[in-house]
Amino acid sequence: MPADNASSLTTRAEAFPYGLRVLVVDDDPTWLKILEKMLKKCSYEVTTCGLATVALHLLRERKDKFDIVISDVNMPDMDGFKLLEHVGLEMDLPVIMMSVDGETSRVMKGVQHGACDYLLKPVRMKELRNIWQHVYRKKIHEVKEIESHDSNEDIQILRSRYEDFDERHGLFSGVDSVRKRKDVDSKELTDQEYGDSSAVKKARVVWTVDLHQKFVDAVNQIGFDKVGPKKILDLMNVPGLTRENVASHLQKYRLYLSRLQKQNDVLTPSRNVQSEFCPKDLPVGIGFQSSISAPQNSVGSRYVCTTQKIQAQGIFSDIQVDDLKSIASFQATDTKNPLRSDVTDPPKINSVSQLGVLVSFMPNVDYKPLEQAVSKQQPLSSSIPVMQVMQYPKNNIENGGLLQGFSSSSQPNQEHKLLDHLHTAPPLISMSCNTTEREKVDISNTKPVFTEHRNNHTRTTSPITCTIDSVSVHVGHGIVNSQTFTAPREPSGSPRKGAFYFDQTSNCGLRSPSQELNLKNGAELVSFPEDLQLYSLQGYGYLENVGLNGMEIFEYNDSTSEFHSNFYDEVEFDIRQLCDATDYPPLDGCLFT
DNA sequence: GTGAGAATAT
DNA sequence: AATATTCTCA
């Protein structure tokens, strides 16, 4: 609707392909110049006149020569209102009055004398830009008059016709109407006649999830390095949307991405030097953070999950290791480079990389005090729920990293549909862990996870192995809202299945072993929910089938821990969408925060 | 009053 | 097209 409105407002050229012919009347030569310049900028044909009498003469001489008259109220030779009357009577041309003072009575007088608008000096460009509508309306009015034989010149009726016209043509949206009122009020010109058209304004574009999705799709399709507002606009193919709209959004989008980049750089500054890192030698922590929508409540409790060895095997697409926000380090065993030819600087995936994972907990996670668990680090007998983490691709031009909308579904046994450009492939991490009996998790339930991208491009993947020695989990205590966490059921009827979307801005960096130890203080055992699906909206990376062996989760309270993440505030859940694999993860609310 | 988001200007 | 600035609204 807003889009349509916007487009309607930019069709002056269609209504007046020849250009509007404007007669400007003002005794002030300076103003004449200024107005002339502004009007010409609007592509109008401008005639200036310093005297009202002369203007009247001009008009009488050739009344077909002008479409509209703009006149100052205060003219030395003739009262502006008098001129207004004459013009209205003799030529029936729309007249816009203007003056430096906006005294209500004066404005009223102008309107009563037939002025179609009343502008205050200094006149703004945008006010002039839309004066053509007066002419347009007038024409419509005339047509109506002929049809209805209504010769009543009462301005109220005139106005109602304008409105009628506006409604039918969608020139003014509700928003504009409201704004119009507001403006009038603010100027103490409560008379509704005033500002009838001066408030015409471009409707603001609201970037809804859908719209943004289109935007992202377009960006991905074009390629992040080659993207431009115009191309995006073309691809989006949204009526009414302008290049400027897209440019503005793109600007914001880029800002957002760069902000994330910075955050990551700060949080994981050393990740670039991890290439020599050997997983076995260096215990890594995977930080999990409950990203509930009630961050304020989630003070404190943390759960650390320690595991002797977490084996992560998966498919690693052309992930820029550096881009992963992460917390876990893993080693890629296969370094096949499936990248597109346009990739100039293939990521070194073969080296050890970090993988950031932020996990939201399931609702029904049972947090039981489990002091004994602290000392016990027994291998878990069951396998774990599958977790998927989808990350929102970050801005990474060098890698040809494309931003891509994505949809993901964990549908076991489904044919593996590979993602298109590797770079753009939504990173997906599925983890399967063994849990203790205590956790009562059905291990045998581990399922392969598949990601399906909307695009049908093929994607090459490289298996990765990752060894994780410990996993830490941060869980907001007591804020776990069962409702929020209620997992949607898969159409297939599979048991609990939860999915979370969030915008990861992680900052869980690699921790030293010692740090890790600090986290293992007090504790409660946490069980992982089954089939936990997680969607993160950021970063590249595709890791699949991460197996966690012998994992135990402990709770610890350490307010000084470095696990704080603003992630907290950015999470957004939308269970409804989880039920439909074809839906996109909700992006609004976590887009540019 | 302030900040985010969008429009507009450069 | 990119970036800076301004505007608008919650």
Coordinates of C-alpha atoms (C1' of nucleotides) in Angstrom, one line a residue:
Chain A
M1 CA 0.0 0.0 0.0
P2 CA 2.6 2.5 1.0
A3 CA 4.6 1.4 -2.1
D4 CA 1.7 2.1 -4.3
N5 CA 1.2 5.4 -2.7
A6 CA 4.8 6.3 -3.3
S7 CA 4.6 5.4 -6.9
S8 CA 1.5 7.4 -7.4
L9 CA 3.3 10.4 -6.1
T10 CA 6.0 10.2 -8.6
T11 CA 3.9 10.1 -11.7
R12 CA 3.8 13.8 -12.4
A13 CA 5.6 13.2 -15.6
E14 CA 2.8 10.9 -16.6
A15 CA 0.1 13.4 -15.8
F16 CA 2.0 16.4 -17.3
P17 CA 4.4 15.1 -19.9
Y18 CA 4.7 18.6 -21.2
G19 CA 5.7 20.1 -17.9
L20 CA 3.6 22.3 -15.8
R21 CA 3.3 25.9 -16.9
V22 CA 3.6 28.1 -13.8
L23 CA 3.1 31.8 -13.5
V24 CA 4.9 33.2 -10.5
V25 CA 3.8 36.5 -9.1
D26 CA 5.9 38.3 -6.5
D27 CA 7.1 41.8 -6.0
D28 CA 10.3 40.6 -4.5
P29 CA 12.8 39.9 -7.3
T30 CA 14.9 37.8 -5.0
W31 CA 12.0 35.5 -4.3
L32 CA 11.1 35.5 -7.9
K33 CA 14.5 34.2 -8.7
I34 CA 14.5 31.6 -6.0
L35 CA 11.1 30.3 -7.0
E36 CA 11.9 30.2 -10.6
K37 CA 14.9 28.2 -9.9
M38 CA 13.1 25.8 -7.7
L39 CA 10.2 25.4 -10.1
K40 CA 12.5 24.7 -13.0
K41 CA 14.2 22.1 -10.9
C42 CA 10.8 20.5 -10.8
S43 CA 10.8 20.5 -14.6
Y44 CA 8.1 23.1 -14.7
E45 CA 7.9 25.9 -17.3
V46 CA 8.2 29.1 -15.4
T47 CA 7.1 32.6 -16.1
T48 CA 7.8 35.3 -13.5
C49 CA 6.0 38.5 -13.0
G50 CA 6.7 41.3 -10.5
L51 CA 3.3 43.0 -10.5
A52 CA -0.1 41.6 -10.0
T53 CA -1.7 43.8 -12.6
V54 CA 0.8 42.6 -15.1
A55 CA 0.2 39.1 -14.2
L56 CA -3.5 39.5 -14.7
H57 CA -2.8 41.0 -18.0
L58 CA -0.7 38.2 -19.0
L59 CA -3.3 35.7 -18.0
R60 CA -6.1 37.5 -19.8
E61 CA -4.0 37.7 -22.9
R62 CA -3.4 34.1 -23.1
K63 CA -5.1 32.1 -20.4
D64 CA -4.3 28.9 -22.0
K65 CA -0.7 29.6 -21.5
F66 CA -0.6 28.7 -17.9
D67 CA -1.7 25.8 -15.8
I68 CA -1.3 27.3 -12.3
V69 CA -0.5 30.6 -10.7
I70 CA 1.6 31.1 -7.6
S71 CA 1.2 34.6 -6.1
D72 CA 2.4 36.4 -3.1
V73 CA -0.4 37.8 -1.0
N74 CA 1.2 41.2 -0.6
M75 CA 1.5 42.9 -3.9
P76 CA 2.0 46.6 -4.1
D77 CA -0.2 47.3 -7.1
M78 CA -3.0 45.0 -6.2
D79 CA -4.2 43.0 -3.3
G80 CA -3.2 39.4 -3.8
F81 CA -6.6 38.3 -2.8
K82 CA -8.1 40.5 -5.5
L83 CA -5.8 38.8 -8.0
L84 CA -6.9 35.5 -6.7
E85 CA -10.5 36.4 -7.3
H86 CA -9.9 37.6 -10.8
V87 CA -8.0 34.6 -11.8
G88 CA -10.5 32.3 -10.3
L89 CA -13.3 34.0 -11.9
E90 CA -11.9 34.7 -15.3
M91 CA -9.5 31.9 -16.0
D92 CA -10.5 29.4 -13.4
L93 CA -6.9 28.5 -12.9
P94 CA -5.7 27.0 -9.7
V95 CA -4.0 29.7 -7.6
I96 CA -1.5 29.1 -4.8
M97 CA -1.1 32.0 -2.4
M98 CA 2.0 32.5 -0.4
S99 CA 3.3 34.9 2.2
V100 CA 5.8 35.1 5.0
D101 CA 3.3 35.0 7.7
G102 CA 1.0 32.1 8.3
E103 CA -1.6 33.9 10.3
T104 CA -4.6 31.7 10.3
S105 CA -7.0 34.4 9.3
R106 CA -4.9 35.3 6.3
V107 CA -4.7 31.8 5.2
M108 CA -8.3 31.4 5.7
K109 CA -9.0 34.4 3.6
G110 CA -6.8 33.0 0.9
V111 CA -8.6 29.8 0.8
Q112 CA -12.0 31.4 1.0
H113 CA -11.1 33.4 -2.0
G114 CA -10.4 30.3 -3.9
A115 CA -6.7 29.6 -3.3
C116 CA -6.1 26.0 -3.7
D117 CA -3.1 26.2 -1.4
Y118 CA -1.3 28.5 0.8
L119 CA 2.4 28.4 1.1
L120 CA 4.6 29.9 3.7
K121 CA 7.9 31.5 2.8
P122 CA 10.4 30.2 2.6
V123 CA 8.8 27.8 0.3
R124 CA 10.2 24.3 0.3
M125 CA 11.1 22.4 -2.7
K126 CA 8.9 19.5 -1.8
E127 CA 5.9 21.9 -1.7
L128 CA 6.6 23.0 -5.2
R129 CA 7.2 19.6 -6.4
N130 CA 3.7 18.6 -5.8
I131 CA 1.8 21.6 -7.0
W132 CA 1.0 19.8 -10.2
Q133 CA -1.6 17.9 -8.3
H134 CA -3.7 21.0 -7.9
V135 CA -3.9 21.2 -11.6
Y136 CA -4.6 17.5 -11.9
R137 CA -7.4 17.8 -9.3
K138 CA -8.8 20.7 -11.0
K139 CA -9.1 18.8 -14.2
I140 CA -10.8 16.0 -12.4
H141 CA -13.0 18.4 -10.7
E142 CA -14.1 19.9 -14.0
V143 CA -14.9 16.5 -15.4
K144 CA -17.0 15.8 -12.4
E145 CA -18.7 19.1 -12.7
I146 CA -19.7 18.4 -16.2
E147 CA -21.0 15.1 -15.2
S148 CA -23.0 16.2 -12.3
H149 CA -23.9 19.7 -13.4
D150 CA -22.8 20.9 -10.1
S151 CA -21.6 24.4 -10.3
N152 CA -21.2 25.0 -6.6
E153 CA -17.9 26.5 -6.0
D154 CA -17.9 26.2 -2.3
I155 CA -14.5 25.3 -1.2
Q156 CA -15.8 22.7 1.2
I157 CA -17.3 20.8 -1.6
L158 CA -14.2 21.4 -3.6
R159 CA -12.2 20.0 -0.9
S160 CA -14.4 17.0 -0.5
R161 CA -13.9 16.3 -4.1
Y162 CA -10.3 16.5 -3.7
E163 CA -10.4 14.0 -1.0
D164 CA -12.7 11.9 -3.0
F165 CA -10.3 12.0 -5.8
D166 CA -7.4 11.3 -3.6
E167 CA -9.1 8.3 -2.2
R168 CA -9.9 6.9 -5.5
H169 CA -6.5 7.4 -6.8
G170 CA -4.6 6.5 -3.7
L171 CA -2.7 9.7 -3.8
F172 CA -2.8 10.0 -0.1
S173 CA -2.5 7.1 2.2
G174 CA -3.9 7.0 5.6
V175 CA -0.5 7.8 6.9
D176 CA -0.3 10.8 4.9
S177 CA -3.6 12.0 6.0
V178 CA -2.6 11.7 9.5
R179 CA 0.6 13.4 9.0
K180 CA -1.1 16.2 7.1
R181 CA -3.3 16.8 10.1
K182 CA -0.3 16.8 12.4
D183 CA 1.5 19.3 10.3
V184 CA -1.4 21.6 10.2
D185 CA -1.8 21.4 13.9
S186 CA 1.8 22.1 14.6
K187 CA 1.6 25.2 12.5
E188 CA -1.5 26.2 14.4
L189 CA -3.3 26.2 11.1
T190 CA -6.0 23.9 12.2
D191 CA -8.2 24.9 9.3
Q192 CA -8.4 21.9 7.2
E193 CA -8.3 23.8 4.1
Y194 CA -4.8 24.6 4.7
G195 CA -2.2 22.2 3.6
D196 CA -4.5 20.3 1.6
S197 CA -1.8 19.2 -0.7
S198 CA 1.3 20.7 0.8
A199 CA 1.7 17.8 3.0
V200 CA 1.8 15.3 0.2
K201 CA 4.6 13.2 1.1
K202 CA 6.3 10.1 0.1
A203 CA 5.1 7.2 2.2
R204 CA 7.8 5.5 4.1
V205 CA 8.7 2.0 3.1
V206 CA 8.4 -0.5 5.8
W207 CA 10.8 -3.2 5.4
T208 CA 8.9 -6.2 6.4
V209 CA 10.3 -9.6 6.8
D210 CA 9.0 -10.5 3.4
L211 CA 10.4 -7.5 1.8
H212 CA 13.7 -7.9 3.4
Q213 CA 13.7 -11.5 2.3
K214 CA 13.3 -10.4 -1.2
F215 CA 16.0 -8.0 -0.7
V216 CA 18.4 -10.6 0.6
D217 CA 17.5 -13.0 -2.1
A218 CA 18.3 -10.4 -4.6
V219 CA 21.6 -9.6 -3.0
N220 CA 22.5 -13.2 -3.0
Q221 CA 21.5 -13.7 -6.5
I222 CA 23.6 -10.8 -7.7
G223 CA 26.6 -11.5 -5.6
F224 CA 27.5 -9.4 -2.6
D225 CA 30.5 -8.0 -4.4
K226 CA 28.6 -6.9 -7.3
V227 CA 25.5 -5.8 -5.6
G228 CA 23.9 -2.4 -6.2
P229 CA 20.6 -0.7 -5.4
K230 CA 19.5 -0.8 -9.0
K231 CA 20.2 -4.4 -9.6
I232 CA 18.5 -5.3 -6.4
L233 CA 15.5 -3.2 -7.2
D234 CA 15.2 -4.9 -10.5
L235 CA 15.5 -8.3 -9.0
M236 CA 13.1 -7.6 -6.2
N237 CA 10.5 -6.5 -8.7
V238 CA 8.4 -4.8 -6.1
P239 CA 6.0 -2.2 -7.5
G240 CA 6.4 1.2 -6.0
L241 CA 9.7 0.5 -4.4
T242 CA 12.3 2.9 -5.5
R243 CA 16.0 2.7 -6.1
E244 CA 16.4 5.1 -3.2
N245 CA 14.4 2.9 -0.9
V246 CA 16.7 0.0 -1.8
A247 CA 19.8 2.1 -1.5
S248 CA 18.8 3.2 1.9
H249 CA 18.1 -0.3 3.0
L250 CA 21.3 -1.5 1.6
Q251 CA 23.2 1.1 3.4
K252 CA 21.6 0.1 6.6
Y253 CA 22.3 -3.5 5.8
R254 CA 25.9 -2.9 5.2
L255 CA 26.2 -1.0 8.3
Y256 CA 24.7 -3.8 10.2
L257 CA 27.0 -6.3 8.7
S258 CA 30.1 -4.3 9.3
R259 CA 29.0 -3.8 12.9
L260 CA 28.7 -7.5 13.3
Q261 CA 32.1 -7.9 11.7
K262 CA 33.6 -5.5 14.2
Q263 CA 32.0 -7.3 17.0
N264 CA 33.4 -10.5 15.9
D265 CA 36.8 -9.1 15.4
V266 CA 36.8 -7.8 18.9
L267 CA 35.4 -11.0 20.4
T268 CA 37.5 -13.4 18.5
P269 CA 40.6 -11.4 17.7
S270 CA 43.0 -14.4 17.7
R271 CA 41.0 -16.6 15.6
N272 CA 43.2 -16.0 12.6
V273 CA 46.2 -17.5 14.2
Q274 CA 44.5 -20.8 15.0
S275 CA 45.6 -22.5 11.9
E276 CA 48.1 -24.6 13.7
F277 CA 45.8 -25.4 16.4
C278 CA 45.4 -29.0 17.2
P279 CA 42.0 -29.8 18.6
K280 CA 43.4 -32.5 20.8
D281 CA 45.8 -30.3 22.4
L282 CA 43.6 -27.5 23.1
P283 CA 40.3 -28.0 24.7
V284 CA 37.8 -25.8 23.3
G285 CA 34.6 -24.6 24.7
I286 CA 31.4 -24.3 22.9
G287 CA 29.4 -21.6 24.4
F288 CA 25.8 -22.1 24.5
Q289 CA 23.6 -19.3 25.5
S290 CA 20.0 -19.4 26.2
S291 CA 18.7 -16.8 24.0
I292 CA 15.3 -16.2 25.3
S293 CA 13.3 -13.2 24.8
A294 CA 13.5 -12.3 28.4
P295 CA 17.1 -11.5 28.8
Q296 CA 16.6 -9.5 31.8
N297 CA 15.6 -12.5 33.7
S298 CA 18.4 -14.6 32.6
V299 CA 21.0 -13.5 35.0
G300 CA 23.5 -15.7 36.0
S301 CA 23.2 -19.3 35.8
R302 CA 25.4 -21.0 33.4
Y303 CA 25.8 -24.5 32.4
V304 CA 28.9 -26.0 31.4
C305 CA 29.0 -29.1 29.5
T306 CA 32.2 -30.9 29.6
T307 CA 32.9 -33.8 27.4
Q308 CA 35.9 -35.9 27.0
K309 CA 35.7 -35.7 23.3
I310 CA 33.3 -34.3 21.1
Q311 CA 33.6 -35.5 17.6
A312 CA 32.2 -33.4 15.0
Q313 CA 32.0 -34.5 11.6
G314 CA 30.3 -32.7 9.0
I315 CA 30.1 -31.0 5.8
F316 CA 31.9 -27.9 5.6
S317 CA 31.1 -25.7 2.8
D318 CA 33.2 -23.0 1.6
I319 CA 33.2 -21.5 4.9
Q320 CA 35.4 -18.7 5.7
V321 CA 36.7 -19.9 8.9
D322 CA 37.3 -16.4 10.0
D323 CA 33.8 -15.7 9.6
L324 CA 32.5 -18.2 12.0
K325 CA 31.8 -16.7 15.2
S326 CA 32.7 -19.2 17.3
I327 CA 33.4 -21.0 20.1
A328 CA 34.4 -24.3 19.1
S329 CA 37.5 -25.2 17.2
F330 CA 37.5 -28.0 14.9
Q331 CA 39.6 -29.4 12.3
A332 CA 38.5 -29.9 8.8
T333 CA 39.7 -33.1 7.4
D334 CA 38.7 -32.5 3.9
T335 CA 39.7 -29.4 2.3
K336 CA 38.1 -29.8 -1.0
N337 CA 37.5 -26.5 -2.5
P338 CA 34.1 -26.5 -4.1
L339 CA 34.1 -22.9 -4.6
R340 CA 33.0 -21.0 -7.6
S341 CA 35.5 -19.9 -9.9
D342 CA 35.0 -16.3 -9.0
V343 CA 36.3 -16.9 -5.6
T344 CA 39.6 -15.2 -5.5
D345 CA 40.7 -16.1 -2.2
P346 CA 39.5 -19.5 -1.2
P347 CA 39.2 -19.9 2.5
K348 CA 41.5 -22.2 4.1
I349 CA 39.2 -24.6 5.5
N350 CA 41.6 -27.3 5.9
S351 CA 43.1 -25.6 8.8
V352 CA 41.6 -25.6 12.1
S353 CA 38.9 -23.2 12.5
Q354 CA 36.6 -21.9 15.0
L355 CA 33.0 -22.4 15.0
G356 CA 30.7 -20.3 17.0
V357 CA 27.6 -21.8 18.2
L358 CA 25.0 -20.2 20.3
V359 CA 22.3 -22.4 21.4
S360 CA 19.0 -21.8 22.8
F361 CA 17.7 -24.3 25.1
M362 CA 14.6 -26.2 24.8
P363 CA 11.7 -25.5 27.0
N364 CA 11.5 -28.6 28.8
V365 CA 15.0 -28.8 29.5
D366 CA 15.2 -30.1 32.9
Y367 CA 17.6 -28.3 35.1
K368 CA 18.2 -30.5 38.0
P369 CA 20.7 -29.7 40.6
L370 CA 23.3 -32.2 40.1
E371 CA 26.3 -31.6 42.3
Q372 CA 27.5 -35.1 41.8
A373 CA 27.6 -34.5 38.1
V374 CA 30.4 -32.1 38.6
S375 CA 32.8 -34.8 39.4
K376 CA 31.3 -37.2 37.1
Q377 CA 32.2 -37.0 33.6
Q378 CA 31.0 -40.2 32.4
P379 CA 30.5 -40.8 28.8
L380 CA 27.0 -40.5 27.8
S381 CA 25.4 -43.5 26.4
S382 CA 22.9 -42.0 24.2
S383 CA 23.3 -39.9 21.2
I384 CA 21.9 -36.6 21.0
P385 CA 19.5 -34.5 19.6
V386 CA 20.3 -32.9 16.4
M387 CA 20.9 -29.3 16.5
Q388 CA 21.1 -27.1 13.6
V389 CA 22.7 -23.8 13.7
M390 CA 22.1 -21.6 10.8
Q391 CA 24.1 -18.5 10.7
Y392 CA 23.3 -15.4 9.0
P393 CA 26.0 -14.9 6.4
K394 CA 28.2 -12.1 7.2
N395 CA 29.5 -9.5 4.9
N396 CA 32.5 -11.0 3.3
I397 CA 33.2 -9.6 0.0
E398 CA 36.5 -11.2 -0.6
N399 CA 35.1 -14.6 -0.4
G400 CA 32.3 -13.8 -2.6
G401 CA 30.3 -14.4 0.4
L402 CA 26.7 -13.8 -0.6
L403 CA 24.0 -13.1 1.7
Q404 CA 21.3 -15.4 1.3
G405 CA 18.0 -16.0 2.6
F406 CA 17.7 -19.4 3.7
S407 CA 15.4 -22.0 4.9
S408 CA 16.4 -25.0 6.6
S409 CA 14.7 -28.1 7.7
S410 CA 15.9 -31.1 9.4
Q411 CA 14.3 -33.9 7.7
P412 CA 15.9 -37.1 8.3
N413 CA 16.4 -39.3 5.4
Q414 CA 15.5 -36.6 3.1
E415 CA 17.6 -36.4 0.0
H416 CA 20.4 -34.1 0.5
K417 CA 19.9 -31.0 -1.4
L418 CA 23.0 -29.1 -1.5
L419 CA 23.1 -25.4 -1.3
D420 CA 24.1 -23.3 -4.0
H421 CA 27.1 -21.1 -3.9
L422 CA 29.1 -22.4 -1.1
H423 CA 29.8 -19.0 0.1
T424 CA 26.2 -18.3 0.5
A425 CA 25.3 -21.6 1.9
P426 CA 23.6 -21.0 5.1
P427 CA 25.9 -22.5 7.7
L428 CA 24.4 -25.3 9.4
I429 CA 25.6 -27.2 12.3
S430 CA 24.0 -30.2 13.5
M431 CA 25.3 -31.7 16.6
S432 CA 24.6 -35.0 18.0
C433 CA 25.8 -35.7 21.4
N434 CA 25.7 -38.5 23.8
T435 CA 24.1 -37.8 27.0
T436 CA 24.0 -39.4 30.3
E437 CA 21.2 -41.7 31.3
R438 CA 20.3 -39.1 33.7
E439 CA 19.3 -36.9 31.0
K440 CA 17.0 -39.5 29.7
V441 CA 17.6 -38.6 26.2
D442 CA 17.0 -41.1 23.6
I443 CA 20.3 -41.3 21.9
S444 CA 19.4 -43.6 19.2
N445 CA 17.5 -40.9 17.8
T446 CA 20.3 -39.2 16.1
K447 CA 19.4 -38.2 12.7
P448 CA 21.2 -36.8 9.8
V449 CA 20.4 -33.3 9.2
F450 CA 19.8 -31.9 5.9
T451 CA 19.7 -28.4 4.7
E452 CA 17.6 -27.4 1.8
H453 CA 18.2 -24.2 0.2
R454 CA 15.7 -22.5 -1.9
N455 CA 18.1 -22.3 -4.7
N456 CA 18.8 -25.4 -6.5
H457 CA 22.4 -24.8 -7.1
T458 CA 24.7 -27.5 -6.2
R459 CA 27.1 -27.3 -3.5
T460 CA 30.2 -29.2 -2.7
T461 CA 30.9 -30.0 0.8
S462 CA 33.8 -31.1 2.8
P463 CA 33.6 -33.3 5.7
I464 CA 35.0 -31.9 8.8
T465 CA 36.0 -33.4 12.0
C466 CA 36.0 -31.5 15.1
T467 CA 37.0 -32.4 18.5
I468 CA 35.5 -30.6 21.2
D469 CA 36.6 -31.1 24.7
S470 CA 34.1 -29.1 26.5
V471 CA 31.0 -27.3 26.0
S472 CA 29.7 -24.6 28.1
V473 CA 26.2 -23.6 28.2
H474 CA 24.8 -20.5 29.5
V475 CA 21.2 -20.8 30.5
G476 CA 19.1 -18.1 31.8
H477 CA 17.9 -19.4 35.0
G478 CA 14.3 -19.6 35.6
I479 CA 13.4 -17.7 32.6
V480 CA 12.8 -20.7 30.5
N481 CA 9.4 -20.2 29.4
S482 CA 7.8 -23.5 28.6
Q483 CA 5.6 -21.8 26.2
T484 CA 8.3 -20.1 24.4
F485 CA 10.1 -23.3 24.1
T486 CA 7.4 -25.5 23.2
A487 CA 8.6 -27.2 20.3
P488 CA 6.5 -27.4 17.3
R489 CA 5.8 -30.8 16.0
E490 CA 6.9 -31.9 12.7
P491 CA 4.3 -32.7 10.3
S492 CA 5.6 -36.2 10.2
G493 CA 4.8 -36.5 13.8
S494 CA 8.2 -36.8 15.1
P495 CA 8.6 -36.1 18.7
R496 CA 9.6 -32.9 20.3
K497 CA 11.4 -30.8 17.9
G498 CA 12.4 -27.4 18.8
A499 CA 13.9 -24.8 16.7
F500 CA 15.2 -21.4 17.5
Y501 CA 16.1 -18.6 15.4
F502 CA 18.5 -16.0 16.5
D503 CA 20.8 -13.5 15.4
Q504 CA 24.1 -14.5 16.4
T505 CA 26.5 -11.9 17.4
S506 CA 28.4 -14.2 19.4
N507 CA 31.4 -13.5 21.3
C508 CA 32.1 -16.7 22.7
G509 CA 35.7 -16.9 21.9
L510 CA 38.1 -19.6 22.4
R511 CA 38.9 -20.1 26.0
S512 CA 41.9 -21.4 27.6
P513 CA 41.6 -24.6 29.5
S514 CA 42.0 -22.8 32.7
Q515 CA 39.2 -20.6 32.0
E516 CA 37.2 -23.6 31.2
L517 CA 37.8 -24.9 34.6
N518 CA 36.5 -21.9 36.2
L519 CA 33.3 -22.5 34.6
K520 CA 32.8 -25.8 36.2
N521 CA 31.8 -24.8 39.5
G522 CA 28.6 -25.6 40.8
A523 CA 26.1 -27.3 38.9
E524 CA 23.1 -28.7 37.5
L525 CA 22.8 -31.2 34.9
V526 CA 21.2 -30.1 31.8
S527 CA 19.8 -32.3 29.3
F528 CA 19.6 -31.5 25.7
P529 CA 16.3 -31.5 24.1
E530 CA 15.7 -33.8 21.4
D531 CA 16.0 -32.7 17.9
L532 CA 16.9 -29.3 18.9
Q533 CA 17.2 -27.1 15.9
L534 CA 18.9 -23.9 16.0
Y535 CA 19.0 -21.2 13.6
S536 CA 21.6 -18.6 13.8
L537 CA 21.5 -15.8 11.4
Q538 CA 25.0 -15.0 10.9
G539 CA 28.3 -16.2 9.7
Y540 CA 29.3 -18.8 7.2
G541 CA 29.8 -22.3 7.7
Y542 CA 28.2 -25.5 7.3
L543 CA 29.0 -28.2 9.7
E544 CA 27.1 -31.3 10.0
N545 CA 26.8 -34.2 12.3
V546 CA 28.8 -33.0 15.1
G547 CA 28.9 -35.7 17.5
L548 CA 29.4 -35.0 21.1
N549 CA 30.6 -37.9 23.1
G550 CA 30.5 -38.0 26.7
M551 CA 29.1 -34.7 27.4
E552 CA 27.9 -33.4 30.7
I553 CA 26.5 -30.1 31.4
F554 CA 27.1 -28.3 34.5
E555 CA 25.7 -25.2 35.8
Y556 CA 27.9 -22.6 37.1
N557 CA 27.5 -19.2 38.4
D558 CA 30.0 -16.8 37.2
S559 CA 28.9 -13.4 36.5
T560 CA 32.4 -12.4 35.4
S561 CA 32.5 -15.0 32.8
E562 CA 33.2 -13.9 29.3
F563 CA 30.2 -15.5 27.9
H564 CA 28.1 -12.5 27.8
S565 CA 26.5 -12.0 24.6
N566 CA 24.3 -9.4 23.2
F567 CA 22.8 -12.2 21.5
Y568 CA 20.5 -12.3 24.3
D569 CA 18.7 -9.3 23.2
E570 CA 18.5 -10.3 19.6
V571 CA 16.9 -13.5 19.7
E572 CA 13.6 -14.0 18.3
F573 CA 11.5 -17.0 18.2
D574 CA 8.8 -17.8 15.8
I575 CA 7.5 -21.2 16.4
R576 CA 5.0 -20.9 13.7
Q577 CA 7.6 -20.8 11.0
L578 CA 9.2 -23.8 12.4
C579 CA 6.4 -25.9 11.3
D580 CA 6.8 -24.9 7.8
A581 CA 10.1 -25.8 6.4
T582 CA 9.6 -23.6 3.5
D583 CA 9.2 -20.5 5.6
Y584 CA 12.1 -18.3 6.2
P585 CA 13.4 -17.7 9.5
P586 CA 12.0 -14.5 10.9
L587 CA 14.4 -11.8 10.3
D588 CA 12.6 -8.9 11.5
G589 CA 13.7 -7.7 14.9
C590 CA 17.0 -9.2 14.5
L591 CA 18.0 -7.7 11.3
F592 CA 19.9 -4.7 12.1
T593 CA 20.3 -4.7 15.7
Chain B
dG1 C1' 15.0 13.7 24.8
dT2 C1' 16.8 9.8 22.3
dG3 C1' 17.7 6.3 18.9
dA4 C1' 16.5 3.6 15.0
dG5 C1' 15.1 3.5 10.5
dA6 C1' 14.0 5.6 6.3
dA7 C1' 14.3 9.6 3.2
dT8 C1' 16.9 12.8 1.2
dA9 C1' 21.1 15.4 0.0
dT10 C1' 25.8 15.4 -1.6
Chain C
dA1 C1' 26.6 4.3 -6.1
dA2 C1' 28.3 5.5 -1.7
dT3 C1' 28.1 8.1 2.0
dA4 C1' 26.4 11.9 4.9
dT5 C1' 22.7 14.3 6.7
dT6 C1' 18.1 15.1 7.8
dC7 C1' 13.6 13.8 9.0
dT8 C1' 10.2 11.1 11.5
dC9 C1' 8.4 8.4 14.8
dA10 C1' 8.1 5.4 18.8

